[in-house]
Tab-separated table of C-alpha atoms in Angstrom:
chain	number	residue	atom	x	y	z
Z	1	UNK	CA	-7.477	-4.551	-53.063
Z	2	UNK	CA	-7.914	-2.562	-56.265
Z	3	UNK	CA	-10.624	-0.378	-54.753
Z	4	UNK	CA	-13.495	-1.789	-56.785
Z	5	UNK	CA	-15.758	-2.667	-53.914
Z	6	UNK	CA	-19.035	-2.558	-55.846
Z	7	UNK	CA	-17.758	-4.905	-58.553
Z	8	UNK	CA	-16.315	-7.238	-55.925
Z	9	UNK	CA	-19.550	-7.265	-53.945
Z	10	UNK	CA	-21.557	-8.017	-57.094
Z	11	UNK	CA	-19.222	-10.864	-58.005
Z	12	UNK	CA	-19.447	-12.275	-54.488
Z	13	UNK	CA	-23.247	-12.151	-54.436
Z	14	UNK	CA	-23.464	-13.777	-57.869
Z	15	UNK	CA	-20.996	-16.533	-56.918
Z	16	UNK	CA	-22.771	-17.287	-53.624
Z	17	UNK	CA	-26.168	-17.378	-55.348
Z	18	UNK	CA	-24.889	-19.728	-58.058
Z	19	UNK	CA	-23.161	-21.993	-55.579
Z	20	UNK	CA	-26.274	-22.039	-53.400
Z	21	UNK	CA	-28.376	-23.112	-56.371
Z	22	UNK	CA	-25.921	-25.910	-57.200
Z	23	UNK	CA	-26.033	-27.093	-53.574
Z	24	UNK	CA	-29.839	-26.900	-53.642
Z	25	UNK	CA	-29.902	-28.974	-56.829
Z	26	UNK	CA	-27.661	-31.586	-55.237
Z	27	UNK	CA	-29.834	-31.749	-52.111
Z	28	UNK	CA	-33.004	-32.089	-54.196
Z	29	UNK	CA	-31.402	-34.775	-56.321
Z	30	UNK	CA	-30.285	-36.737	-53.260
Z	31	UNK	CA	-33.737	-36.405	-51.657
Z	32	UNK	CA	-35.410	-37.508	-54.880
Z	33	UNK	CA	-33.157	-40.552	-55.242
Z	34	UNK	CA	-33.839	-41.490	-51.641
Z	35	UNK	CA	-37.585	-41.268	-52.234
Z	36	UNK	CA	-37.266	-43.376	-55.396
Z	37	UNK	CA	-35.461	-46.114	-53.472
Z	38	UNK	CA	-37.543	-46.072	-50.301
Z	39	UNK	CA	-41.012	-44.910	-51.378
Z	40	UNK	CA	-41.049	-45.900	-55.083
Z	41	UNK	CA	-41.682	-42.258	-56.014
Z	42	UNK	CA	-41.739	-41.200	-59.642
Z	43	UNK	CA	-38.587	-39.436	-60.862
Z	44	UNK	CA	-38.859	-35.715	-61.551
Z	45	UNK	CA	-36.101	-33.702	-63.192
Z	46	UNK	CA	-34.432	-31.058	-61.028
Z	47	UNK	CA	-31.587	-30.421	-63.463
Z	48	UNK	CA	-32.746	-26.895	-64.290
Z	49	UNK	CA	-31.760	-25.573	-60.859
Z	50	UNK	CA	-28.262	-27.015	-61.199
Z	51	UNK	CA	-27.857	-25.646	-64.717
Z	52	UNK	CA	-28.962	-22.144	-63.736
Z	53	UNK	CA	-26.695	-22.260	-60.677
Z	54	UNK	CA	-23.691	-23.339	-62.732
Z	55	UNK	CA	-24.287	-20.592	-65.303
Z	56	UNK	CA	-24.685	-18.002	-62.534
Z	57	UNK	CA	-21.463	-19.128	-60.864
Z	58	UNK	CA	-19.626	-19.096	-64.218
Z	59	UNK	CA	-20.932	-15.566	-64.876
Z	60	UNK	CA	-19.405	-14.428	-61.579
Z	61	UNK	CA	-16.061	-15.939	-62.608
Z	62	UNK	CA	-16.195	-14.270	-66.028
Z	63	UNK	CA	-17.077	-10.931	-64.421
Z	64	UNK	CA	-14.083	-11.268	-62.114
Z	65	UNK	CA	-11.853	-12.078	-65.092
Z	66	UNK	CA	-12.976	-8.949	-66.921
Z	67	UNK	CA	-12.494	-6.838	-63.797
Z	68	UNK	CA	-9.022	-8.293	-63.173
Z	69	UNK	CA	-7.925	-7.650	-66.750
Z	70	UNK	CA	-9.193	-4.085	-66.461
Z	71	UNK	CA	-7.206	-3.535	-63.254
Z	72	UNK	CA	-4.048	-4.932	-64.873
Z	73	UNK	CA	-4.522	-2.724	-67.935
Z	74	UNK	CA	-4.942	0.382	-65.738
Z	75	UNK	CA	-1.876	-0.513	-63.689
Z	76	UNK	CA	0.255	-0.926	-66.805
Z	77	UNK	CA	-0.980	2.373	-68.237
Z	78	UNK	CA	-0.083	4.293	-65.079
Z	79	UNK	CA	3.397	2.845	-64.544
Z	80	UNK	CA	6.352	4.986	-65.636
Z	81	UNK	CA	7.845	4.409	-69.090
Z	82	UNK	CA	11.391	3.876	-67.778
Z	83	UNK	CA	12.201	2.093	-64.561
Z	84	UNK	CA	13.732	4.272	-61.832
Z	85	UNK	CA	17.492	4.064	-61.422
Z	86	UNK	CA	18.882	2.770	-58.163
Z	87	UNK	CA	21.501	5.016	-56.630
Z	88	UNK	CA	24.383	3.432	-54.810
């Protein structure tokens, strides 16, 4: 809406990648727990994928915050100093 398509696309890609990693971590964790219960498999940590995914997703949110604040600052700088008068 503000015309920053490249920044928006980057934020979207980063958010989808982070969310995908979190979903992948959850699927791996569920599969591992299933194997521990059914096949007596040894536990193996898969937390790193979830941590990296969460940080990636948070980075996308922070990037969008910075971009939004920049858009607001530009909008305030370009608005007129005095509001226009309504004529009756």
